[in-house]
Amino acid sequence: AFPLAFRGLVETRAAEAKVDPDLLQALIREESAFDPRAGSWAGAMGLCQLMMPTAREVAGWLKVGGPMTRERLHDPDLNIRLGSVYLARLLKQWNGNLALAVASYNAGAGNVGKWLRAAGQRDLDEFIEEIPIQETRNYVKRVLGSYSAYQLLHGRSAAAPTLGQALAAR
């Protein structure tokens, strides 16, 4: 199932961050299954499963007042706001490449850059299959699959033209 939980917040915050709401919805589906109190073994929290250092960094960009706490990260509006802006930053960093942005969201942009350099010139679909961290490899596939499903549910064609695209090593 592909629920539209928190859709109003997702659409509002996605528009503010200039990211596709279906991509943000897919990310939240895979990160937390729409549970605002979700937490991970690594310490990520809330709907967008933000790590505290990342949440503090993004809150600084946005000039969000007050200390960042676990309770605040469980607030759906703030969590989606921070997660959408962070996702937008990663999309910009990777020139709109969804797979690289999503991989960076999960494993860090530094790791993705290192993997790209090691991969050399190769198609994006091959790169995804060779992501060395199984959790990240599976995560990218799940988020992109959910994104395609949300696109189809909304009568839009799924944005898959980046698959098969050659990647330049960075």
XYZ file of C-alpha atoms in Angstrom:
170
model
C 0.000 0.000 0.000
C 1.100 3.532 -0.704
C -0.664 5.717 1.854
C -0.787 9.482 1.633
C -0.234 10.020 5.352
C 0.786 13.567 6.270
C 0.153 14.558 2.636
C -0.768 18.163 3.466
C 2.498 18.674 5.340
C 4.428 16.806 2.665
C 3.013 18.985 -0.112
C 3.563 22.230 1.816
C 7.127 21.453 2.864
C 8.038 19.934 -0.507
C 6.843 23.093 -2.274
C 8.885 25.273 0.082
C 12.002 23.160 -0.465
C 11.301 22.763 -4.195
C 11.319 18.973 -4.142
C 8.802 16.605 -5.697
C 6.176 15.765 -3.040
C 5.974 12.202 -4.349
C 9.710 11.753 -3.771
C 9.382 13.129 -0.244
C 6.352 10.883 0.402
C 8.334 7.868 -0.841
C 11.296 8.744 1.364
C 9.075 9.050 4.442
C 7.325 5.762 3.595
C 10.643 3.938 3.488
C 12.324 5.779 6.371
C 9.600 5.549 9.016
C 6.476 3.913 7.565
C 4.770 7.210 8.537
C 5.443 6.754 12.256
C 6.418 10.167 13.712
C 7.967 8.451 16.754
C 10.103 6.069 14.690
C 13.717 5.652 15.680
C 16.585 3.676 14.215
C 19.428 1.670 15.697
C 21.751 4.485 14.538
C 19.778 7.184 16.356
C 17.775 8.635 13.455
C 14.402 10.059 14.505
C 10.977 10.951 13.209
C 9.217 10.681 9.884
C 12.296 11.555 7.810
C 14.641 9.669 10.177
C 17.036 12.540 10.777
C 20.223 12.150 12.764
C 20.620 14.848 15.407
C 23.760 16.425 13.856
C 22.020 16.660 10.469
C 18.867 18.078 12.049
C 20.908 20.718 13.883
C 22.791 21.637 10.705
C 19.629 22.029 8.627
C 17.881 23.905 11.453
C 20.822 26.309 11.365
C 20.392 26.870 7.630
C 16.720 27.655 8.254
C 17.365 29.679 11.408
C 14.997 27.489 13.414
C 15.077 28.847 16.949
C 15.583 26.895 20.136
C 17.575 23.778 20.913
C 17.026 20.710 18.769
C 15.721 17.900 20.955
C 14.423 14.386 20.426
C 10.902 15.617 21.160
C 11.167 18.342 18.536
C 12.374 15.822 15.953
C 9.263 13.749 16.597
C 7.100 16.721 15.562
C 5.878 15.834 12.044
C 5.919 19.393 10.709
C 9.440 20.218 11.862
C 10.813 16.817 10.858
C 9.331 17.024 7.358
C 10.539 20.619 7.014
C 14.108 19.668 7.916
C 14.048 16.448 5.882
C 12.716 18.161 2.756
C 15.356 20.904 2.889
C 18.112 18.346 3.430
C 16.827 16.277 0.493
C 16.705 19.424 -1.664
C 20.331 20.177 -0.779
C 21.380 16.663 -1.796
C 19.429 16.879 -5.053
C 21.201 20.140 -5.839
C 24.580 18.630 -4.950
C 23.983 15.743 -7.370
C 22.444 17.874 -10.163
C 18.964 16.462 -9.621
C 20.026 12.815 -9.763
C 17.437 11.077 -7.590
C 19.413 7.899 -6.973
C 22.563 9.709 -5.855
C 20.586 12.077 -3.626
C 18.680 9.201 -2.021
C 21.881 7.185 -1.530
C 23.462 10.260 0.087
C 20.442 10.703 2.348
C 21.038 7.195 3.652
C 24.819 6.789 3.637
C 26.198 10.326 3.378
C 27.338 12.335 0.375
C 30.992 11.608 1.170
C 30.441 7.880 0.788
C 28.519 8.340 -2.458
C 31.303 10.511 -3.871
C 33.873 7.864 -2.933
C 31.780 5.133 -4.576
C 31.406 7.208 -7.739
C 35.154 7.753 -7.989
C 35.752 4.029 -7.538
C 33.058 3.104 -10.078
C 34.443 5.257 -12.886
C 32.265 5.566 -15.976
C 29.291 3.301 -15.595
C 25.550 3.313 -15.967
C 23.553 4.443 -12.980
C 21.676 1.155 -12.714
C 25.001 -0.714 -12.528
C 26.260 1.761 -9.933
C 23.188 1.149 -7.767
C 23.687 -2.622 -7.968
C 27.294 -2.183 -6.830
C 26.689 0.111 -3.844
C 28.896 -1.597 -1.262
C 26.510 -1.141 1.674
C 23.608 -3.550 1.229
C 21.287 -1.419 3.394
C 21.900 1.617 1.164
C 21.638 -0.390 -2.061
C 18.254 -1.795 -0.992
C 17.120 1.579 0.374
C 17.765 3.322 -2.953
C 15.770 0.665 -4.800
C 12.876 0.881 -2.310
C 12.667 4.684 -2.356
C 12.846 4.853 -6.156
C 10.225 2.098 -6.413
C 7.911 3.876 -3.990
C 8.486 7.134 -5.837
C 7.444 5.497 -9.110
C 4.317 4.095 -7.438
C 3.343 7.505 -6.025
C 3.935 9.086 -9.432
C 1.664 6.524 -11.080
C -1.009 6.962 -8.390
C -1.080 10.656 -9.208
C -1.301 10.083 -12.947
C 2.231 11.216 -13.654
C 4.782 9.177 -15.504
C 7.465 7.826 -13.240
C 10.743 9.700 -13.513
C 13.113 6.896 -14.443
C 15.142 8.448 -17.268
C 18.212 8.616 -15.052
C 18.492 4.828 -15.111
C 20.885 3.887 -17.854
C 22.460 7.342 -17.679
C 26.243 7.259 -17.654
C 27.866 8.589 -14.499
C 31.028 10.616 -14.578
C 33.427 9.895 -11.749
C 33.708 12.825 -9.370
